[in-house]
Amino acid sequence: MNLNSIGLEMGNKPPQALDVEEAVLGAMLLEPTCVDLAMEELVSQSFYDPRHKMVFEAMTALVLDHTSVDIITVSAKLKQQGNLEAVGGSVMLANLSEKVGSAAHMEYYIKILKQKAIQRDLIKASYEILKDSFDDSISVDDLMDNAQSKVYAAIQSSTKKEVQEIGALINEALGGLQDQQTSTGLSGVPSGFVSLDRITMGWQKSDMIILAARPSVGKTAFALNLARNAAVEHHFPVAFFSLEMSAVQLAKRLMVSESGLSADKIKGGVKLEDYEWEQLEYKLKNLTKAPIYIDDTPSMPVMEFRTKAKNLVKNKQVALIIVDYLQLMQGPAELRGMREQEVAAISRTLKQTAKELNIPIIALSQLSRAAVQRTGGSGKPQLSDLRESGSIEQDADMVLFIHRPDYIGLSDDPAAKENTQIIIAKHRNGETADIDMLFKSEQIRFMELSDALDAQALQQSAFDSAMNSSSFEDEGYSA
């Protein structure tokens, strides 16, 4: 339904300013500077009268052809397009040139036209939302997402990104740099791993980060470590969309890594001692209060994810979103059965969502079997191993791989069983690197080598103290 029909149905005329439209077109016919100003700010939909739209489109075509705009050239272009008679002929153009106010008022005229266009766009969006709301075949999640997108598009249509001077940009950058000197030095959400943050400067706003590995290598464990570090240590709200594991399973994994108790005890397979209950309660205090939000909806449609993500950012101020994992999402219904295109649509939507919400999104991804079947290269995964779609690599701002040599049979050394590499294979805004870590599977926890050495030294020190104390007691001394 067009705007006129909507206006008749509601008993009102659509917002318009025909005299202002005539003044703008008339000024453009007479003054070249007005042409530049109007072309920068307006589009054909800024005009309500269909005749005025056709005149503006003819002017636009002339500008694109690098031809001057005047009554003769516009008349010739309209004739070429077959629209001269429809607009009222050359007489109508002559009348327009007589209805010019002052070229000095051009900016004010343009502002009026943009306001009227926004009002019309909002009326159309509202009507379409109303019509869709009566349609039971449209899911509520799709309805909410479409409604937000339509209203957002109507508002954004009037927003112009101004050209910025380099001096102002440098001053802004210097201000940010100075702020970093007195803070953590990171410009994004911290990962909690010094070696990783040194390269990434934290997870950056609007970035889509892919974290990929073969099954059972530790993708979810590493992602939970990232969520825990950001929320518990640095108080950044984090949303975790788990399409594979239940929310309670994730909570138990977090409890294992936080408490230091074995997974068997947290799962209930082995009974806890009284002192372990006290240890558990004490260790979980900070985790219990952490701003971590978990959604475990299985096979979530990507549009439902968009809607939930928007609400979490708006209502919970979420600063980081983690999706576990990308291939378990459902793409647009029309692409079902075309797996590569469906995954490409999911990847593209995740990147668009990160950009629109201006937050980092970490999406976990499976790797193809080629990652373990390939000979050479120390068995390390490559970007081409990303499963089911090359667009994942294209859309991602950063791609990280988890590589465990013992898992793919490249190491038989029991002492090297925990050795793990976090490989930054793609980094659009920085360097790539291989970061050595340890994966403590019994604690579901990744550790940097320096942290592991410190922990080992503390453990040895405690053992030595205990041995010395025992020696004194054996010799008849008491503390």
Coordinates of C-alpha atoms in Angstrom, one line a residue:
M1 CA 0.0 0.0 0.0
N2 CA 1.4 3.5 -0.9
L3 CA 1.4 6.5 1.3
N4 CA -1.6 8.1 -0.3
S5 CA -3.7 5.0 0.4
I6 CA -2.4 4.9 4.0
G7 CA -3.3 8.7 4.3
L8 CA -6.8 8.1 3.0
E9 CA -7.3 5.2 5.4
M10 CA -6.1 7.3 8.4
G11 CA -8.0 10.4 7.2
N12 CA -4.7 12.5 6.9
K13 CA -2.5 13.6 4.1
P14 CA 1.1 12.3 4.2
P15 CA 3.6 14.8 5.4
Q16 CA 4.7 17.0 2.5
A17 CA 6.0 20.5 1.7
L18 CA 5.4 21.0 -2.1
D19 CA 6.3 24.7 -2.1
V20 CA 9.7 23.8 -0.5
E21 CA 10.2 21.1 -3.1
E22 CA 9.6 23.6 -5.9
A23 CA 12.0 26.1 -4.2
V24 CA 14.8 23.5 -4.0
L25 CA 14.4 22.4 -7.6
G26 CA 14.2 25.9 -8.8
A27 CA 17.4 26.9 -7.0
M28 CA 19.2 23.9 -8.5
L29 CA 18.2 25.0 -12.0
L30 CA 19.8 28.4 -11.4
E31 CA 22.7 27.9 -9.0
P32 CA 25.4 25.3 -9.4
T33 CA 26.4 25.4 -5.7
C34 CA 22.8 24.5 -4.8
V35 CA 23.1 21.4 -7.0
D36 CA 26.1 20.2 -5.0
L37 CA 24.4 20.9 -1.7
A38 CA 21.2 19.1 -2.6
M39 CA 23.0 16.1 -4.2
E40 CA 25.0 15.7 -0.9
E41 CA 21.9 15.7 1.3
L42 CA 18.9 14.5 -0.7
V43 CA 17.7 11.5 -2.6
S44 CA 14.7 11.2 -4.9
Q45 CA 12.6 9.8 -2.0
S46 CA 13.1 13.2 -0.3
F47 CA 10.5 14.5 -2.7
Y48 CA 6.8 13.7 -2.2
D49 CA 5.4 14.9 -5.6
P50 CA 6.1 12.2 -8.3
R51 CA 6.9 15.0 -10.9
H52 CA 9.4 16.5 -8.5
K53 CA 11.0 13.1 -8.1
M54 CA 11.4 12.7 -11.8
V55 CA 13.0 16.1 -12.2
F56 CA 15.5 15.4 -9.3
E57 CA 16.4 12.0 -10.9
A58 CA 17.0 13.7 -14.2
M59 CA 19.3 16.2 -12.4
T60 CA 21.1 13.3 -10.7
A61 CA 21.7 11.6 -14.0
L62 CA 23.2 14.8 -15.4
V63 CA 25.5 15.2 -12.5
L64 CA 26.7 11.6 -12.9
D65 CA 27.4 12.4 -16.6
H66 CA 29.4 15.5 -15.5
T67 CA 26.9 17.7 -17.4
S68 CA 25.8 21.1 -16.0
V69 CA 22.3 21.4 -14.7
D70 CA 20.0 24.1 -16.2
I71 CA 16.5 24.3 -17.8
I72 CA 17.8 23.1 -21.2
T73 CA 19.8 20.1 -20.1
V74 CA 17.2 19.0 -17.6
S75 CA 14.5 19.3 -20.2
A76 CA 16.6 17.2 -22.7
K77 CA 17.3 14.5 -20.1
L78 CA 13.6 14.2 -19.1
K79 CA 12.7 13.9 -22.8
Q80 CA 15.4 11.2 -23.2
Q81 CA 13.9 9.3 -20.2
G82 CA 10.4 9.7 -21.6
N83 CA 9.3 11.8 -18.6
L84 CA 9.1 15.3 -20.0
E85 CA 5.4 15.3 -20.7
A86 CA 4.7 13.5 -17.4
V87 CA 6.2 16.4 -15.4
G88 CA 4.3 19.1 -17.3
G89 CA 6.8 19.9 -20.1
S90 CA 9.3 22.7 -20.3
V91 CA 6.7 25.1 -19.0
M92 CA 6.7 23.4 -15.7
L93 CA 10.6 23.7 -15.5
A94 CA 10.3 27.4 -16.3
N95 CA 7.8 27.9 -13.6
L96 CA 10.1 26.1 -11.1
S97 CA 12.9 28.6 -11.9
E98 CA 10.6 31.5 -11.0
K99 CA 9.7 30.0 -7.6
V100 CA 13.1 30.3 -6.1
G101 CA 13.3 32.0 -2.7
S102 CA 16.9 32.8 -1.6
A103 CA 19.8 30.4 -2.3
A104 CA 21.0 31.4 1.2
H105 CA 18.0 29.5 2.6
M106 CA 18.8 26.3 0.7
E107 CA 20.1 24.5 3.8
Y108 CA 16.9 25.3 5.7
Y109 CA 14.8 24.1 2.7
I110 CA 16.8 20.8 2.6
K111 CA 16.3 20.3 6.4
I112 CA 12.5 20.6 5.9
L113 CA 12.4 18.0 3.1
K114 CA 14.5 15.6 5.1
Q115 CA 12.1 15.9 8.1
K116 CA 9.1 15.3 5.9
A117 CA 10.8 12.3 4.4
I118 CA 11.5 10.8 7.8
Q119 CA 7.9 11.3 8.8
R120 CA 6.8 9.4 5.7
D121 CA 9.3 6.6 6.2
L122 CA 8.1 6.2 9.8
I123 CA 4.5 6.1 8.7
K124 CA 5.3 3.4 6.1
A125 CA 7.4 1.4 8.6
S126 CA 4.6 1.6 11.2
Y127 CA 2.0 0.5 8.8
E128 CA 4.1 -2.5 7.7
I129 CA 4.8 -3.4 11.3
L130 CA 1.0 -3.2 12.0
K131 CA 0.2 -5.4 9.0
D132 CA 2.8 -8.0 9.9
S133 CA 1.6 -8.0 13.5
F134 CA -1.8 -9.4 12.3
D135 CA 0.0 -12.1 10.3
D136 CA 0.2 -15.3 12.4
S137 CA 2.6 -16.9 9.9
I138 CA 5.4 -14.5 11.0
S139 CA 7.2 -15.6 14.3
V140 CA 7.3 -13.0 17.1
D141 CA 11.1 -13.0 17.0
D142 CA 11.1 -12.2 13.3
L143 CA 8.4 -9.6 13.9
M144 CA 10.5 -7.8 16.6
D145 CA 13.7 -7.9 14.5
N146 CA 11.9 -6.6 11.4
A147 CA 10.2 -3.9 13.4
Q148 CA 13.5 -2.7 14.9
S149 CA 15.2 -2.8 11.6
K150 CA 12.5 -0.8 9.8
V151 CA 12.3 1.9 12.4
Y152 CA 16.1 2.1 12.6
A153 CA 16.4 2.3 8.8
A154 CA 13.8 5.2 8.7
I155 CA 15.8 7.1 11.3
Q156 CA 19.2 6.4 9.8
S157 CA 18.1 7.6 6.4
S158 CA 18.5 11.2 7.5
T159 CA 21.8 10.7 9.3
K160 CA 24.8 12.1 7.5
K161 CA 28.3 11.2 8.4
E162 CA 30.2 14.5 8.4
V163 CA 33.7 14.7 6.9
Q164 CA 36.2 15.1 9.7
E165 CA 39.5 17.0 9.8
I166 CA 42.7 15.0 10.5
G167 CA 43.7 17.4 13.3
A168 CA 40.5 16.7 15.2
L169 CA 40.9 12.9 14.7
I170 CA 44.5 13.0 15.9
N171 CA 43.5 14.9 19.0
E172 CA 40.8 12.3 19.7
A173 CA 43.3 9.4 19.2
L174 CA 45.8 11.1 21.5
G175 CA 43.1 11.5 24.1
G176 CA 42.4 7.8 23.9
L177 CA 46.0 7.0 24.1
Q178 CA 46.5 9.1 27.2
D179 CA 43.5 7.4 28.8
Q180 CA 45.1 4.0 28.1
Q181 CA 48.3 5.0 30.0
T182 CA 46.3 5.3 33.2
S183 CA 44.2 2.2 32.7
T184 CA 44.9 -1.4 31.6
G185 CA 46.4 -0.2 28.3
L186 CA 43.8 -2.1 26.4
S187 CA 41.3 -0.6 24.0
G188 CA 38.9 -3.5 24.0
V189 CA 37.4 -6.2 26.3
P190 CA 40.3 -8.1 28.0
S191 CA 40.7 -11.8 27.3
G192 CA 42.5 -12.3 30.6
F193 CA 45.6 -13.7 28.9
V194 CA 48.5 -11.2 28.8
S195 CA 50.2 -12.7 25.8
L196 CA 46.9 -12.6 23.8
D197 CA 45.9 -9.1 25.0
R198 CA 49.4 -7.8 24.1
I199 CA 48.6 -8.6 20.4
T200 CA 44.9 -7.9 20.2
M201 CA 44.7 -5.0 22.8
G202 CA 41.5 -6.7 23.9
W203 CA 38.5 -7.8 21.8
Q204 CA 37.7 -4.7 19.7
K205 CA 34.3 -3.2 19.2
S206 CA 32.4 -4.2 16.0
D207 CA 34.9 -7.1 15.4
M208 CA 33.8 -10.7 14.6
I209 CA 36.3 -13.1 16.0
I210 CA 36.2 -16.8 14.9
L211 CA 37.6 -19.3 17.4
A212 CA 38.0 -22.7 15.6
A213 CA 39.2 -26.2 16.4
R214 CA 38.4 -29.8 15.8
P215 CA 35.8 -31.4 18.2
S216 CA 36.8 -32.0 21.8
V217 CA 40.0 -29.9 21.6
G218 CA 38.7 -27.3 24.0
K219 CA 36.8 -24.6 22.1
T220 CA 34.0 -24.3 24.7
A221 CA 36.5 -24.4 27.6
F222 CA 38.6 -21.6 26.1
A223 CA 35.4 -19.6 25.4
L224 CA 34.2 -20.0 29.0
N225 CA 37.7 -18.9 30.2
L226 CA 37.3 -15.8 28.1
A227 CA 33.8 -15.1 29.4
R228 CA 34.9 -15.7 33.0
N229 CA 38.0 -13.4 32.7
A230 CA 36.1 -10.5 31.2
A231 CA 33.1 -10.7 33.6
V232 CA 34.8 -11.8 36.9
E233 CA 38.1 -10.0 36.7
H234 CA 37.2 -6.9 34.7
H235 CA 33.4 -6.7 35.2
F236 CA 32.4 -6.5 31.6
P237 CA 28.9 -8.0 31.0
V238 CA 29.1 -11.0 28.8
A239 CA 26.4 -13.0 26.9
F240 CA 27.0 -16.6 26.1
F241 CA 24.8 -18.3 23.5
S242 CA 25.2 -22.0 23.9
L243 CA 23.6 -24.0 21.0
E244 CA 25.3 -27.3 22.0
M245 CA 25.4 -27.5 25.8
S246 CA 22.8 -26.7 28.4
A247 CA 23.1 -23.7 30.7
V248 CA 23.5 -25.9 33.8
Q249 CA 26.4 -27.9 32.1
L250 CA 28.1 -24.6 31.3
A251 CA 27.6 -23.4 34.9
K252 CA 29.2 -26.6 36.2
R253 CA 32.2 -26.2 33.9
L254 CA 32.7 -22.6 35.2
M255 CA 32.4 -24.0 38.7
V256 CA 35.2 -26.5 38.0
S257 CA 37.6 -23.9 36.6
E258 CA 36.8 -21.4 39.3
S259 CA 37.0 -23.7 42.3
G260 CA 39.9 -25.9 41.3
L261 CA 38.0 -29.0 42.4
S262 CA 37.8 -32.0 40.0
A263 CA 35.1 -32.3 37.4
D264 CA 33.9 -35.6 39.0
K265 CA 33.2 -33.8 42.3
I266 CA 31.3 -30.9 40.7
K267 CA 29.3 -33.3 38.5
G268 CA 28.3 -35.3 41.7
G269 CA 30.2 -38.5 40.8
V270 CA 32.4 -38.2 43.9
K271 CA 31.2 -36.8 47.2
L272 CA 32.6 -33.6 48.5
E273 CA 34.3 -33.4 51.9
D274 CA 33.1 -30.7 54.4
Y275 CA 36.1 -28.5 53.8
E276 CA 35.6 -28.8 50.0
W277 CA 32.0 -27.4 50.4
E278 CA 33.5 -24.5 52.3
Q279 CA 36.2 -24.1 49.6
L280 CA 33.5 -24.2 46.9
E281 CA 31.3 -21.6 48.5
Y282 CA 34.3 -19.3 49.1
K283 CA 35.7 -19.7 45.5
L284 CA 32.3 -19.1 43.8
K285 CA 31.5 -15.8 45.5
N286 CA 32.8 -13.6 42.7
L287 CA 31.5 -15.9 39.9
T288 CA 28.0 -15.9 41.4
K289 CA 27.9 -12.1 41.2
A290 CA 29.5 -11.9 37.7
P291 CA 27.5 -10.3 34.9
I292 CA 27.4 -13.5 32.7
Y293 CA 24.1 -14.2 30.8
I294 CA 23.6 -17.6 29.2
D295 CA 21.1 -18.6 26.6
D296 CA 20.9 -22.3 25.7
T297 CA 18.2 -22.3 23.0
P298 CA 19.1 -25.1 20.6
S299 CA 19.3 -24.6 16.8
M300 CA 18.6 -20.9 17.3
P301 CA 17.5 -19.0 14.1
V302 CA 20.0 -16.2 13.4
M303 CA 17.2 -13.6 13.4
E304 CA 16.2 -14.7 16.9
F305 CA 19.9 -14.3 17.9
R306 CA 19.9 -10.7 16.5
T307 CA 16.8 -9.7 18.5
K308 CA 18.1 -11.2 21.7
A309 CA 21.5 -9.7 21.2
K310 CA 20.0 -6.2 20.7
N311 CA 17.9 -6.6 23.9
L312 CA 20.9 -7.8 25.9
V313 CA 23.1 -4.8 24.8
K314 CA 20.2 -2.4 25.5
N315 CA 19.0 -3.8 28.8
K316 CA 22.1 -5.5 30.3
Q317 CA 24.9 -3.3 28.7
V318 CA 26.5 -6.5 27.4
A319 CA 30.0 -5.7 26.0
L320 CA 30.9 -9.1 24.6
I321 CA 28.9 -11.9 23.0
I322 CA 30.1 -15.5 22.5
V323 CA 28.3 -18.0 20.2
D324 CA 28.9 -21.7 20.7
Y325 CA 28.9 -22.6 17.9
L326 CA 28.2 -21.0 14.5
Q327 CA 27.4 -24.1 12.5
L328 CA 24.5 -25.0 14.9
M329 CA 22.6 -21.8 14.1
Q330 CA 19.8 -21.8 11.6
G331 CA 20.1 -19.4 8.6
P332 CA 17.3 -17.9 6.6
A333 CA 14.5 -20.4 5.8
E334 CA 14.9 -19.8 2.0
L335 CA 18.5 -21.1 2.2
R336 CA 17.8 -24.4 4.0
G337 CA 19.3 -27.3 2.1
M338 CA 22.0 -25.0 0.6
R339 CA 24.4 -25.4 3.5
E340 CA 27.3 -23.3 2.2
Q341 CA 25.0 -20.4 1.4
E342 CA 23.2 -20.8 4.7
V343 CA 26.4 -20.7 6.7
A344 CA 27.6 -17.7 4.7
A345 CA 24.3 -15.9 5.6
I346 CA 24.8 -16.7 9.3
S347 CA 28.4 -15.5 9.2
R348 CA 27.4 -12.3 7.4
T349 CA 24.6 -11.6 9.9
L350 CA 27.0 -12.1 12.9
K351 CA 29.4 -9.6 11.4
Q352 CA 26.6 -7.1 10.7
T353 CA 25.2 -7.5 14.2
A354 CA 28.7 -6.9 15.7
K355 CA 29.0 -3.7 13.7
E356 CA 25.4 -2.5 14.4
L357 CA 25.7 -3.1 18.1
N358 CA 29.3 -1.9 18.2
I359 CA 30.5 -4.8 20.3
P360 CA 32.9 -7.8 19.7
I361 CA 31.2 -11.1 18.9
I362 CA 33.3 -14.3 19.3
A363 CA 31.8 -17.2 17.2
L364 CA 33.1 -20.7 17.7
S365 CA 33.4 -22.8 14.6
Q366 CA 34.2 -26.4 13.6
L367 CA 37.2 -27.3 11.4
S368 CA 37.0 -29.8 8.6
R369 CA 38.8 -33.2 8.7
A370 CA 41.4 -31.8 6.4
A371 CA 43.0 -30.2 9.5
V372 CA 44.0 -33.6 10.9
Q373 CA 44.5 -35.5 7.6
R374 CA 46.9 -33.0 6.0
T375 CA 50.6 -34.0 6.1
G376 CA 53.3 -31.3 6.8
G377 CA 53.0 -28.0 8.5
S378 CA 53.2 -29.6 12.0
G379 CA 49.5 -30.5 11.6
K380 CA 48.5 -26.9 12.3
P381 CA 45.1 -25.8 11.1
Q382 CA 44.8 -23.3 8.2
L383 CA 42.2 -20.8 7.2
S384 CA 41.1 -23.1 4.4
D385 CA 40.1 -25.6 7.1
L386 CA 37.1 -23.5 8.3
R387 CA 34.1 -25.8 7.8
E388 CA 31.3 -25.4 5.2
S389 CA 31.9 -21.8 4.0
G390 CA 34.8 -19.7 2.8
S391 CA 32.8 -16.6 3.8
I392 CA 33.6 -17.2 7.4
E393 CA 37.2 -16.4 6.7
Q394 CA 36.2 -13.4 4.6
D395 CA 33.8 -11.9 7.2
A396 CA 36.0 -12.4 10.3
D397 CA 38.2 -9.6 11.6
M398 CA 40.2 -12.2 13.5
V399 CA 40.6 -16.0 13.3
L400 CA 42.0 -18.0 16.2
F401 CA 42.8 -21.7 16.2
I402 CA 43.3 -24.0 19.1
H403 CA 46.1 -26.5 18.3
R404 CA 46.9 -29.5 20.5
P405 CA 49.7 -31.7 18.9
D406 CA 49.0 -34.6 21.2
Y407 CA 45.3 -34.6 20.2
I408 CA 46.1 -35.3 16.6
G409 CA 48.8 -37.8 17.3
L410 CA 51.9 -35.6 16.7
S411 CA 53.3 -36.0 20.2
D412 CA 53.6 -39.1 22.3
D413 CA 55.4 -37.4 25.2
P414 CA 53.2 -37.6 28.3
A415 CA 54.9 -34.5 29.7
A416 CA 53.8 -32.5 26.7
K417 CA 50.1 -33.6 26.9
E418 CA 48.9 -30.2 28.2
N419 CA 50.9 -28.2 25.6
T420 CA 48.5 -26.1 23.5
Q421 CA 48.9 -23.3 21.0
I422 CA 46.5 -20.4 20.4
I423 CA 47.2 -19.5 16.8
I424 CA 46.1 -16.1 15.5
A425 CA 45.8 -17.0 11.8
K426 CA 44.1 -13.8 10.7
H427 CA 44.2 -10.4 12.3
R428 CA 42.8 -7.6 10.2
N429 CA 44.1 -4.8 12.4
G430 CA 47.3 -6.3 13.8
E431 CA 49.9 -9.1 13.7
T432 CA 49.5 -12.9 13.6
A433 CA 51.2 -15.1 16.1
D434 CA 51.4 -18.5 17.8
I435 CA 50.9 -18.3 21.6
D436 CA 52.0 -21.2 23.7
M437 CA 49.7 -22.2 26.6
L438 CA 48.8 -25.2 28.7
F439 CA 45.3 -26.8 28.9
K440 CA 44.6 -28.2 32.3
S441 CA 41.8 -30.5 31.2
E442 CA 40.9 -31.7 34.8
Q443 CA 40.3 -28.0 35.7
I444 CA 38.8 -27.1 32.3
R445 CA 41.2 -24.2 32.3
F446 CA 43.8 -22.7 30.0
M447 CA 46.9 -21.2 31.5
E448 CA 49.8 -19.1 30.1
L449 CA 53.2 -20.8 30.6
S450 CA 54.3 -18.0 33.0
D451 CA 51.3 -18.5 35.2
A452 CA 51.8 -22.3 35.2
L453 CA 55.4 -21.8 36.3
D454 CA 54.4 -19.5 39.1
A455 CA 51.8 -22.0 40.3
Q456 CA 54.3 -24.8 40.2
A457 CA 56.9 -22.7 42.2
L458 CA 54.2 -21.9 44.8
Q459 CA 53.3 -25.6 45.0
Q460 CA 57.0 -26.5 45.4
S461 CA 57.5 -23.9 48.1
A462 CA 54.5 -25.2 50.1
F463 CA 55.8 -28.7 49.8
D464 CA 59.3 -27.6 51.0
S465 CA 57.8 -25.8 53.9
A466 CA 55.8 -28.9 54.9
M467 CA 58.9 -31.1 54.6
N468 CA 61.0 -28.8 56.7
S469 CA 58.3 -28.6 59.4
S470 CA 58.1 -32.5 59.4
S471 CA 61.9 -32.6 59.8
F472 CA 61.8 -30.3 62.9
E473 CA 59.1 -32.4 64.5
D474 CA 61.0 -35.6 63.9
E475 CA 64.1 -34.1 65.7
G476 CA 62.0 -33.2 68.7
Y477 CA 61.5 -29.6 67.9
S478 CA 58.1 -27.9 67.9
A479 CA 56.9 -24.7 66.3

